[in-house]
Amino acid sequence: MTIGIWVLGDQLSAEQSALQSCQPDQCRVILLESSSVLQRRRYHAQKLVLVWSAMRHFAADLSGQGWTVDLRECERFGDGIRSWIAEHGISELRLMEPADREFRRAIEALQLQVPVIWLASNAFLWSREDFAAWAAPYKQLRLELFYREGRKRFGVLMEGEGSSAEPLGGQWNFDQENRKPPAKGLQGPEPLWFQPDAITEAVISKVEQLDAALPGSLRPFHWGVSRSQALQVLDHFVETRLAGFGPYQDAMVSGEPTLWHALLSPYLNLGLLHPLEVIRHLEREGLRREVPLAGLEGVIRQILGWREYTHGLYHWFGGDYPASNHFAADRPLPGWLEQLGGSGMRCLDTVLEEIAASGYAHHIQRLMVLANYGLLAGLNPQALTAWFHRMFIDGFDWVMQTNVLGMGLFADGGRLASKPYAASGNYIKRMSTYCKGCRYDVKARTGDNACPFNSLYWDFLARHEGELRRNPRMALVIKQLDKLPAEELGAIRAAAGRHLEASAPAPR
Ligand code: SF4
């Protein structure tokens, strides 16, 4: 009997449950590099390089630890796994439960002729069962409660013991201290990037030769591709960025795509780093170095709170969630999104240019520029979610369903967020340096120079006024809408209409 272990591209950890279920001398491991994925999704070129190169490095690392590992390049992963099973007489196939639902469905649809054993995932702090047990009693789930429970359950940034434990510093959340607009000339520390080694160069050449013209620049490629590089990025974050992480985490600055952001999400989402090891390391080092608690708590909340929460919700909400479209938004994506530039709006073009260069933009650029535009313009939520999934270096189905559909677009009608995160140009002006030098006037909401975020914002409120009026958290903005003279509102909506008409959809 030969046990086979199939390691998926986002399960690159020697500690993952399928590998943990076996000894190196008792089984054979397979990783499949399938190019047919591109028929369904035109991924950013660097994302493909990152995943394939990380798989090759992980295969080499596992071999070095005594495992028998095969890495196969194939057109379709169904053909790849079948021929491998036949070649090596595999009698039982084990996999760790994938984070993305679609992987399990696709593997089950192969109807392989050997038993397939699914091992519960240990890639997150919260198992699906534990999350379900926490969520079940609530009518309305809220991040803050989940996060507090996580702090207590895993004993992170707490003082005291057992039921008398209290949050360190006397409060759970220091968000208010972490929302500073950019100071003049704000510059973050240099991030840690890597030169591609021979393995990565081979993958880059392969991607260059693919038939599919993929979005984004392939070079320069500077992401880490192995666990050892991911650990270096974690150390570098602690050394150079952790102390300054807090205040400017929502700021957006032209020419400064990374500021103090940790840049750990690609490595966490591939399994190269485990969230608990990252949290423990940050807590230990942050306290030892006496970095400001607001920043330390802020970065831990992103991993222990938001990341675990969105993953838990993805599985808790289940299979109907991806089809959510609360506002019945059906506008196709404009061509400049697929082309990663050319919108004429400086905020969007700056963010798109940064995504083209590296597949990365930080959370406020994603939420308050890209998703905000999608919400206001009524872009189809499924198309925009798929775009996020394809373009971001750290994008997976479980990440983008809740972040884009739920948080960004309110397409789930409030199952995740308590109100739509709609904002006019004023927010972007306050929190970024983008508006200086933009061809649009951020103070105008009518006329040809009106900032599109302004005209679209009021158009969005007017379009969904009846529904938004029922949400107490929208009361203030609806009051402002009520005060707008009908004639002015008509001119604003006309400007929004002209803007949308001028945004040609991407060719199919
Ligand atoms: Fe964006 Fe409007 Fe500012 Fe231009 S003026 S950068 S479109 S928010």
Coordinates of C-alpha atoms and ligand atoms in Angstrom, one line a residue:
M1 CA 0.0 0.0 0.0
T2 CA 1.5 3.4 -1.1
I3 CA 0.0 6.4 0.5
G4 CA 0.0 9.5 -1.7
I5 CA -0.2 13.1 -0.3
W6 CA -1.3 15.8 -2.6
V7 CA -0.1 19.2 -1.5
L8 CA -2.0 22.2 -3.0
G9 CA -0.3 25.5 -3.9
D10 CA -1.5 27.3 -0.8
Q11 CA -0.6 24.5 1.6
L12 CA 3.2 24.9 1.6
S13 CA 3.9 24.0 5.2
A14 CA 5.7 20.9 6.5
E15 CA 3.3 21.1 9.5
Q16 CA 0.1 20.9 7.4
S17 CA -2.2 18.1 8.5
A18 CA -1.8 15.7 5.5
L19 CA 2.0 15.7 5.8
Q20 CA 1.6 15.4 9.6
S21 CA -0.5 12.3 9.1
C22 CA 2.4 10.3 7.6
Q23 CA 6.1 9.6 8.1
P24 CA 8.4 10.6 5.2
D25 CA 9.3 6.9 4.5
Q26 CA 5.7 5.8 4.4
C27 CA 4.3 7.9 1.6
R28 CA 5.0 9.8 -1.6
V29 CA 4.1 13.5 -2.1
I30 CA 2.9 15.2 -5.2
L31 CA 2.6 18.9 -6.2
L32 CA 0.9 19.7 -9.5
E33 CA 1.7 22.8 -11.5
S34 CA -1.3 23.0 -13.8
S35 CA -1.6 25.6 -16.5
S36 CA -5.3 25.1 -17.3
V37 CA -6.1 27.3 -14.3
L38 CA -5.5 30.2 -16.7
Q39 CA -8.4 29.2 -18.8
R40 CA -10.7 30.2 -15.9
R41 CA -8.7 33.1 -14.5
R42 CA -6.1 35.3 -16.1
Y43 CA -4.0 35.8 -13.0
H44 CA -1.5 38.6 -12.6
A45 CA 1.8 37.3 -14.1
Q46 CA 3.7 37.7 -10.7
K47 CA 1.1 35.8 -8.8
L48 CA 1.6 32.8 -11.1
V49 CA 5.3 33.1 -10.6
L50 CA 5.0 33.4 -6.9
V51 CA 2.8 30.3 -6.5
W52 CA 4.7 28.1 -8.9
S53 CA 8.1 29.1 -7.7
A54 CA 7.0 28.7 -4.0
M55 CA 5.7 25.2 -4.9
R56 CA 9.1 24.3 -6.5
H57 CA 11.0 25.6 -3.5
F58 CA 8.8 23.8 -1.1
A59 CA 9.2 20.5 -3.0
A60 CA 13.0 21.0 -2.8
D61 CA 12.7 21.7 1.0
L62 CA 10.6 18.6 1.6
S63 CA 13.0 16.4 -0.4
G64 CA 15.8 17.8 1.8
Q65 CA 13.8 16.6 4.9
G66 CA 13.7 13.0 3.6
W67 CA 10.3 13.0 1.8
T68 CA 9.9 11.5 -1.7
V69 CA 8.4 14.3 -3.7
D70 CA 7.3 14.7 -7.3
L71 CA 6.6 18.0 -8.8
R72 CA 4.7 17.7 -12.1
E73 CA 4.0 20.2 -14.7
C74 CA 0.7 19.4 -16.5
E75 CA -2.0 20.9 -18.6
R76 CA -4.9 19.7 -16.4
F77 CA -4.4 18.6 -12.8
G78 CA -6.9 15.7 -13.3
D79 CA -4.6 14.2 -15.9
G80 CA -1.5 14.9 -13.7
I81 CA -2.9 13.2 -10.6
R82 CA -4.3 10.2 -12.5
S83 CA -1.1 9.4 -14.2
W84 CA 0.9 9.8 -11.0
I85 CA -1.5 7.5 -9.1
A86 CA -1.1 4.9 -11.8
E87 CA 2.7 5.2 -12.1
H88 CA 3.4 4.8 -8.4
G89 CA 0.6 2.4 -7.5
I90 CA -0.9 4.9 -5.0
S91 CA -3.6 3.2 -3.1
E92 CA -4.9 6.0 -0.9
L93 CA -4.7 9.8 -1.5
R94 CA -4.6 12.2 1.4
L95 CA -5.1 16.0 1.3
M96 CA -5.5 18.7 3.8
E97 CA -8.9 20.3 3.4
P98 CA -8.5 23.2 1.0
A99 CA -9.2 26.8 2.2
D100 CA -11.1 27.5 -1.0
R101 CA -14.3 25.6 -1.5
E102 CA -13.8 25.3 -5.2
F103 CA -10.7 23.2 -4.9
R104 CA -12.4 20.5 -3.0
R105 CA -15.4 20.5 -5.4
A106 CA -13.0 20.2 -8.4
I107 CA -11.0 17.4 -6.8
E108 CA -14.2 15.5 -5.9
A109 CA -15.4 15.9 -9.5
L110 CA -12.4 14.0 -10.7
Q111 CA -13.9 10.8 -9.2
L112 CA -10.5 9.2 -8.7
Q113 CA -10.3 5.5 -8.4
V114 CA -8.6 5.5 -5.0
P115 CA -10.0 6.5 -1.7
V116 CA -9.5 10.2 -1.0
I117 CA -9.0 11.1 2.7
W118 CA -9.6 14.7 3.7
L119 CA -7.6 15.9 6.8
A120 CA -9.0 18.9 8.7
S121 CA -7.1 22.0 8.0
N122 CA -4.6 23.3 10.6
A123 CA -3.7 26.4 8.5
F124 CA -5.7 28.8 10.6
L125 CA -6.1 29.4 14.4
W126 CA -9.8 28.7 14.3
S127 CA -11.1 25.5 12.9
R128 CA -14.3 25.7 10.9
E129 CA -16.1 23.8 13.7
D130 CA -14.8 26.1 16.4
F131 CA -15.8 29.2 14.4
A132 CA -19.3 27.7 13.8
A133 CA -19.7 27.0 17.6
W134 CA -18.7 30.6 18.3
A135 CA -21.0 32.1 15.6
A136 CA -24.1 30.0 16.1
P137 CA -25.7 31.9 19.0
Y138 CA -25.4 35.3 17.4
K139 CA -28.0 36.9 15.2
Q140 CA -25.6 39.5 13.9
L141 CA -21.9 38.6 13.9
R142 CA -19.3 41.4 14.6
L143 CA -15.6 41.4 14.2
E144 CA -14.9 43.1 17.5
L145 CA -16.5 40.3 19.5
F146 CA -14.7 37.6 17.5
Y147 CA -11.4 39.4 17.9
R148 CA -11.8 39.8 21.7
E149 CA -12.7 36.1 22.0
G150 CA -9.5 35.3 19.9
R151 CA -7.3 37.4 22.2
K152 CA -8.7 35.6 25.3
R153 CA -8.7 32.1 23.7
F154 CA -5.1 32.3 22.4
G155 CA -3.9 34.5 25.3
V156 CA -2.5 37.3 23.1
L157 CA -1.8 40.8 24.5
M158 CA -3.6 39.9 27.7
E159 CA -2.6 40.6 31.3
G160 CA -3.7 38.5 34.3
E161 CA -4.9 34.9 34.3
G162 CA -8.1 33.0 33.4
S163 CA -11.4 34.7 33.7
S164 CA -9.8 37.8 35.3
A165 CA -7.5 38.4 32.3
E166 CA -7.8 41.9 30.8
P167 CA -6.5 43.4 27.6
L168 CA -3.0 44.8 27.8
G169 CA -3.1 48.6 28.1
G170 CA -6.7 48.5 29.4
Q171 CA -8.4 48.5 26.0
W172 CA -9.0 46.1 23.2
N173 CA -8.8 48.5 20.2
F174 CA -6.6 51.4 19.5
D175 CA -7.9 52.1 16.0
Q176 CA -8.5 55.8 16.6
E177 CA -4.8 56.3 17.0
N178 CA -4.0 54.4 13.8
R179 CA -5.8 56.6 11.2
K180 CA -3.5 59.6 10.7
P181 CA -3.6 61.3 7.3
P182 CA -0.2 61.4 5.6
A183 CA 2.2 64.0 6.9
K184 CA 4.1 66.1 4.3
G185 CA 6.9 64.1 2.6
L186 CA 5.9 60.9 4.4
Q187 CA 8.2 58.0 3.5
G188 CA 8.2 54.5 4.8
P189 CA 11.3 52.2 5.3
E190 CA 12.5 50.2 2.3
P191 CA 10.8 46.8 2.1
L192 CA 12.9 43.6 1.9
W193 CA 12.8 42.3 -1.6
F194 CA 14.7 39.4 -3.2
Q195 CA 16.5 38.7 -6.5
P196 CA 15.1 35.7 -8.3
D197 CA 17.2 32.6 -8.0
A198 CA 17.6 29.9 -10.7
I199 CA 14.3 28.2 -9.8
T200 CA 12.3 31.5 -10.0
E201 CA 14.1 32.5 -13.2
A202 CA 13.0 29.1 -14.7
V203 CA 9.4 29.8 -13.7
I204 CA 9.5 33.4 -15.1
S205 CA 10.7 32.0 -18.4
K206 CA 7.9 29.5 -18.4
V207 CA 5.3 32.2 -17.7
E208 CA 6.9 34.4 -20.4
Q209 CA 6.3 31.6 -22.9
L210 CA 2.7 30.9 -22.0
D211 CA 0.2 31.6 -24.7
A212 CA -2.0 33.6 -22.4
A213 CA -1.1 37.3 -22.2
L214 CA -1.4 37.9 -18.5
P215 CA -2.0 41.2 -16.8
G216 CA 0.7 42.9 -14.8
S217 CA 4.5 43.2 -15.2
L218 CA 6.4 40.0 -14.9
R219 CA 9.7 41.8 -14.1
P220 CA 11.1 43.0 -11.8
F221 CA 9.9 40.1 -9.6
H222 CA 11.0 40.6 -6.0
W223 CA 8.8 38.5 -3.8
G224 CA 10.2 35.9 -1.5
V225 CA 9.4 32.3 -2.6
S226 CA 10.4 30.1 0.3
R227 CA 9.8 29.7 4.0
S228 CA 13.3 31.0 4.8
Q229 CA 12.7 34.2 2.8
A230 CA 9.2 34.6 4.4
L231 CA 10.9 34.4 7.8
Q232 CA 13.4 37.0 6.7
V233 CA 10.5 39.3 5.7
L234 CA 8.9 38.8 9.2
D235 CA 12.2 39.6 10.9
H236 CA 12.7 42.6 8.7
F237 CA 9.2 43.9 9.5
V238 CA 10.0 43.7 13.2
E239 CA 13.4 45.3 12.8
T240 CA 12.3 48.2 10.5
R241 CA 8.6 48.7 10.4
L242 CA 6.8 47.4 13.5
A243 CA 7.5 50.4 15.7
G244 CA 6.1 52.8 13.0
F245 CA 3.3 50.6 11.8
G246 CA 0.4 52.1 13.7
P247 CA -0.3 55.8 12.9
Y248 CA -0.1 55.7 9.1
Q249 CA -1.7 52.4 8.4
D250 CA -4.6 54.0 6.5
A251 CA -2.5 56.6 4.7
M252 CA -2.0 56.5 0.9
V253 CA 1.1 58.2 -0.6
S254 CA 2.1 58.5 -4.3
G255 CA 5.4 56.8 -4.8
E256 CA 5.2 54.9 -1.5
P257 CA 3.3 51.7 -2.2
T258 CA 4.3 49.9 1.0
L259 CA 4.8 52.4 3.8
W260 CA 5.0 50.5 7.1
H261 CA 2.8 47.6 5.9
A262 CA 4.0 44.1 6.8
L263 CA 3.9 42.5 3.4
L264 CA 3.3 39.2 5.1
S265 CA -0.1 38.3 3.6
P266 CA 1.3 36.4 0.5
Y267 CA 3.4 34.2 2.7
L268 CA 0.7 33.6 5.2
N269 CA -1.8 32.7 2.5
L270 CA 0.6 30.2 0.8
G271 CA 1.2 28.5 4.1
L272 CA 4.9 29.5 4.3
L273 CA 4.2 31.2 7.6
H274 CA 1.6 30.0 10.1
P275 CA -0.5 32.8 11.6
L276 CA 0.1 31.7 15.2
E277 CA 3.9 31.7 14.8
V278 CA 3.6 35.2 13.3
I279 CA 1.4 36.5 16.1
R280 CA 3.5 35.0 18.9
H281 CA 6.7 36.4 17.3
L282 CA 5.2 39.9 16.9
E283 CA 3.9 39.9 20.4
R284 CA 7.1 38.7 21.9
E285 CA 9.3 41.1 19.9
G286 CA 6.9 44.0 20.1
L287 CA 6.8 43.8 23.9
R288 CA 10.5 43.3 24.3
R289 CA 11.3 46.3 22.1
E290 CA 8.5 48.4 23.8
V291 CA 7.0 49.4 20.4
P292 CA 3.8 51.6 20.7
L293 CA 1.0 49.3 21.8
A294 CA -1.4 50.9 19.3
G295 CA 0.6 49.7 16.4
L296 CA 1.4 46.3 17.9
E297 CA -2.3 45.7 18.6
G298 CA -3.2 47.0 15.2
V299 CA -1.1 44.5 13.3
I300 CA -2.1 41.6 15.6
R301 CA -5.8 42.5 15.0
Q302 CA -5.3 42.2 11.3
I303 CA -4.0 38.6 11.6
L304 CA -5.8 37.3 14.7
G305 CA -8.9 39.3 14.1
W306 CA -9.7 40.2 10.5
R307 CA -7.9 37.4 8.7
E308 CA -9.3 34.6 10.9
Y309 CA -12.8 36.3 10.8
T310 CA -13.0 36.5 7.1
H311 CA -11.8 32.9 6.7
G312 CA -14.3 31.7 9.3
L313 CA -17.2 33.7 7.7
Y314 CA -16.4 32.3 4.2
H315 CA -17.1 28.8 5.4
W316 CA -19.9 29.8 7.8
F317 CA -21.8 31.7 5.2
G318 CA -21.6 28.8 2.8
G319 CA -22.1 28.2 -0.9
D320 CA -24.8 30.8 -1.7
Y321 CA -22.7 33.7 -0.5
P322 CA -20.7 34.2 -3.8
A323 CA -23.9 35.0 -5.7
S324 CA -24.8 37.8 -3.3
N325 CA -25.8 41.0 -5.1
H326 CA -27.8 43.1 -2.6
F327 CA -27.9 46.3 -4.8
A328 CA -28.5 44.3 -8.0
A329 CA -25.4 46.0 -9.4
D330 CA -24.8 44.9 -13.0
R331 CA -22.4 47.3 -14.6
P332 CA -19.5 45.5 -16.4
L333 CA -16.0 46.3 -15.3
P334 CA -14.4 49.3 -17.2
G335 CA -11.6 48.4 -19.5
W336 CA -9.0 50.4 -17.4
L337 CA -9.4 47.9 -14.6
E338 CA -8.3 45.0 -16.8
Q339 CA -5.6 47.1 -18.3
L340 CA -4.4 48.2 -14.9
G341 CA -4.4 51.9 -15.8
G342 CA -5.9 54.6 -17.9
S343 CA -8.9 55.7 -15.8
G344 CA -7.8 59.3 -15.8
M345 CA -8.4 59.5 -12.1
R346 CA -5.1 59.9 -10.3
C347 CA -6.1 57.8 -7.2
L348 CA -7.2 54.8 -9.2
D349 CA -4.4 55.1 -11.8
T350 CA -1.7 55.3 -9.0
V351 CA -3.1 52.2 -7.2
L352 CA -3.5 50.3 -10.5
E353 CA 0.0 51.1 -11.5
E354 CA 1.3 49.7 -8.2
I355 CA -0.7 46.6 -8.7
A356 CA 0.7 46.2 -12.2
A357 CA 4.2 46.5 -10.8
S358 CA 3.9 43.9 -8.0
G359 CA 0.3 42.6 -7.5
Y360 CA 0.1 44.5 -4.3
A361 CA -1.9 47.3 -2.8
H362 CA -2.5 47.8 0.9
H363 CA -5.9 47.4 2.6
I364 CA -7.1 51.0 2.4
Q365 CA -6.2 51.3 -1.3
R366 CA -8.2 48.1 -1.8
L367 CA -11.2 49.2 0.3
M368 CA -11.5 52.9 -0.1
V369 CA -10.2 53.4 -3.6
L370 CA -10.9 50.3 -5.6
A371 CA -13.9 48.7 -3.9
N372 CA -15.3 52.1 -3.0
Y373 CA -15.3 52.9 -6.7
G374 CA -17.0 49.6 -7.5
L375 CA -19.7 50.2 -4.9
L376 CA -20.4 53.7 -6.0
A377 CA -20.4 52.9 -9.8
G378 CA -22.6 49.8 -9.3
L379 CA -20.0 47.4 -10.8
N380 CA -21.1 43.8 -10.9
P381 CA -19.9 42.3 -7.5
Q382 CA -19.1 38.9 -8.9
A383 CA -16.9 40.4 -11.7
L384 CA -15.1 42.7 -9.3
T385 CA -14.5 40.0 -6.8
A386 CA -13.0 37.8 -9.5
W387 CA -10.8 40.7 -10.6
F388 CA -9.5 41.1 -7.1
H389 CA -8.8 37.4 -6.9
R390 CA -6.9 37.4 -10.1
M391 CA -4.9 40.6 -9.7
F392 CA -3.7 40.5 -6.1
I393 CA -0.6 38.6 -5.1
D394 CA -2.3 37.3 -1.9
G395 CA -5.8 36.8 -3.5
F396 CA -7.7 33.5 -2.9
D397 CA -11.4 32.8 -3.1
W398 CA -11.7 32.7 0.8
V399 CA -9.9 36.1 1.0
M400 CA -11.9 37.9 -1.6
Q401 CA -15.4 36.6 -1.1
T402 CA -15.8 38.3 2.3
N403 CA -13.4 41.2 1.7
V404 CA -14.8 42.4 -1.6
L405 CA -18.4 41.1 -1.7
G406 CA -19.0 41.7 2.0
M407 CA -16.8 44.5 3.2
G408 CA -16.1 46.4 0.0
L409 CA -19.4 46.2 -1.9
F410 CA -22.0 45.4 0.8
A411 CA -23.3 42.9 -1.8
D412 CA -24.3 40.6 1.1
G413 CA -26.8 43.2 2.4
G414 CA -24.9 43.5 5.8
R415 CA -24.1 40.0 6.8
L416 CA -20.5 41.1 7.3
A417 CA -20.5 44.9 7.5
S418 CA -23.0 47.1 9.4
K419 CA -23.1 49.7 6.6
P420 CA -21.8 50.2 3.1
Y421 CA -18.3 51.7 3.1
A422 CA -19.2 54.5 0.6
A423 CA -17.0 57.6 0.6
S424 CA -16.7 60.6 -1.6
G425 CA -13.5 62.2 -2.9
N426 CA -13.2 64.0 0.4
Y427 CA -12.0 60.8 2.2
I428 CA -9.4 60.2 -0.5
K429 CA -8.2 63.8 -0.3
R430 CA -7.9 63.6 3.5
M431 CA -6.0 60.2 3.6
S432 CA -3.9 60.4 0.5
T433 CA -1.6 62.6 -1.7
Y434 CA -3.4 61.6 -4.8
C435 CA -5.7 64.6 -5.5
K436 CA -2.9 67.1 -6.0
G437 CA -2.2 67.0 -9.7
C438 CA -5.4 65.1 -10.6
R439 CA -7.2 66.4 -13.6
Y440 CA -10.4 66.4 -11.6
D441 CA -11.3 68.9 -8.9
V442 CA -11.9 67.0 -5.6
K443 CA -14.1 69.9 -4.3
A444 CA -16.5 69.9 -7.3
R445 CA -19.4 67.6 -7.7
T446 CA -21.0 69.0 -10.8
G447 CA -19.6 69.9 -14.2
D448 CA -17.0 68.1 -16.3
N449 CA -14.1 68.6 -13.8
A450 CA -16.1 67.2 -10.9
C451 CA -14.3 64.4 -9.1
P452 CA -16.1 61.2 -10.2
F453 CA -16.0 59.9 -6.6
N454 CA -18.2 62.9 -5.6
S455 CA -20.8 62.6 -8.4
L456 CA -20.9 58.8 -8.0
Y457 CA -21.2 59.0 -4.2
W458 CA -24.3 61.2 -4.3
D459 CA -25.7 59.2 -7.2
F460 CA -25.2 56.0 -5.2
L461 CA -27.0 57.5 -2.2
A462 CA -29.9 58.8 -4.3
R463 CA -30.1 55.5 -6.2
H464 CA -30.5 53.4 -3.0
E465 CA -32.0 56.0 -0.8
G466 CA -35.0 54.0 0.3
E467 CA -32.9 51.1 1.4
L468 CA -30.1 53.2 3.0
R469 CA -32.7 55.2 5.0
R470 CA -33.5 52.1 7.0
N471 CA -29.9 51.7 8.2
P472 CA -29.3 53.8 11.4
R473 CA -25.6 54.0 10.6
M474 CA -26.5 55.9 7.4
A475 CA -28.7 58.4 9.1
L476 CA -26.3 61.3 8.9
V477 CA -25.5 61.0 5.2
I478 CA -29.1 60.5 4.3
K479 CA -29.8 63.8 6.2
Q480 CA -27.2 65.5 4.0
L481 CA -28.9 64.0 0.9
D482 CA -32.2 65.3 2.0
K483 CA -30.7 68.8 2.3
L484 CA -29.4 68.8 -1.3
P485 CA -31.6 71.0 -3.6
A486 CA -33.3 68.9 -6.3
E487 CA -31.7 70.9 -9.1
E488 CA -28.2 70.4 -7.7
L489 CA -28.8 66.7 -7.1
G490 CA -30.0 66.4 -10.7
A491 CA -26.7 68.1 -12.0
I492 CA -24.6 65.8 -9.8
R493 CA -26.4 62.7 -11.1
A494 CA -26.0 63.9 -14.7
A495 CA -22.2 64.2 -14.1
A496 CA -22.1 60.7 -12.7
G497 CA -24.0 59.4 -15.7
R498 CA -21.6 61.1 -18.1
H499 CA -18.6 59.6 -16.3
L500 CA -20.1 56.1 -16.4
E501 CA -21.0 56.4 -20.1
A502 CA -17.4 57.3 -20.8
S503 CA -16.0 54.2 -19.0
A504 CA -16.0 51.6 -21.8
P505 CA -16.3 48.0 -20.5
A506 CA -13.4 45.6 -20.9
P507 CA -13.5 43.5 -24.1
R508 CA -14.7 40.0 -23.3
Ligands
SF4_1 FE1 -9.4 60.6 -7.1 FE2 -11.1 62.6 -7.2 FE3 -8.8 62.9 -5.9 FE4 -8.9 62.8 -8.6 S1 -9.8 64.4 -7.4 S2 -7.4 61.8 -7.2 S3 -10.5 61.3 -8.9 S4 -10.5 61.5 -5.4

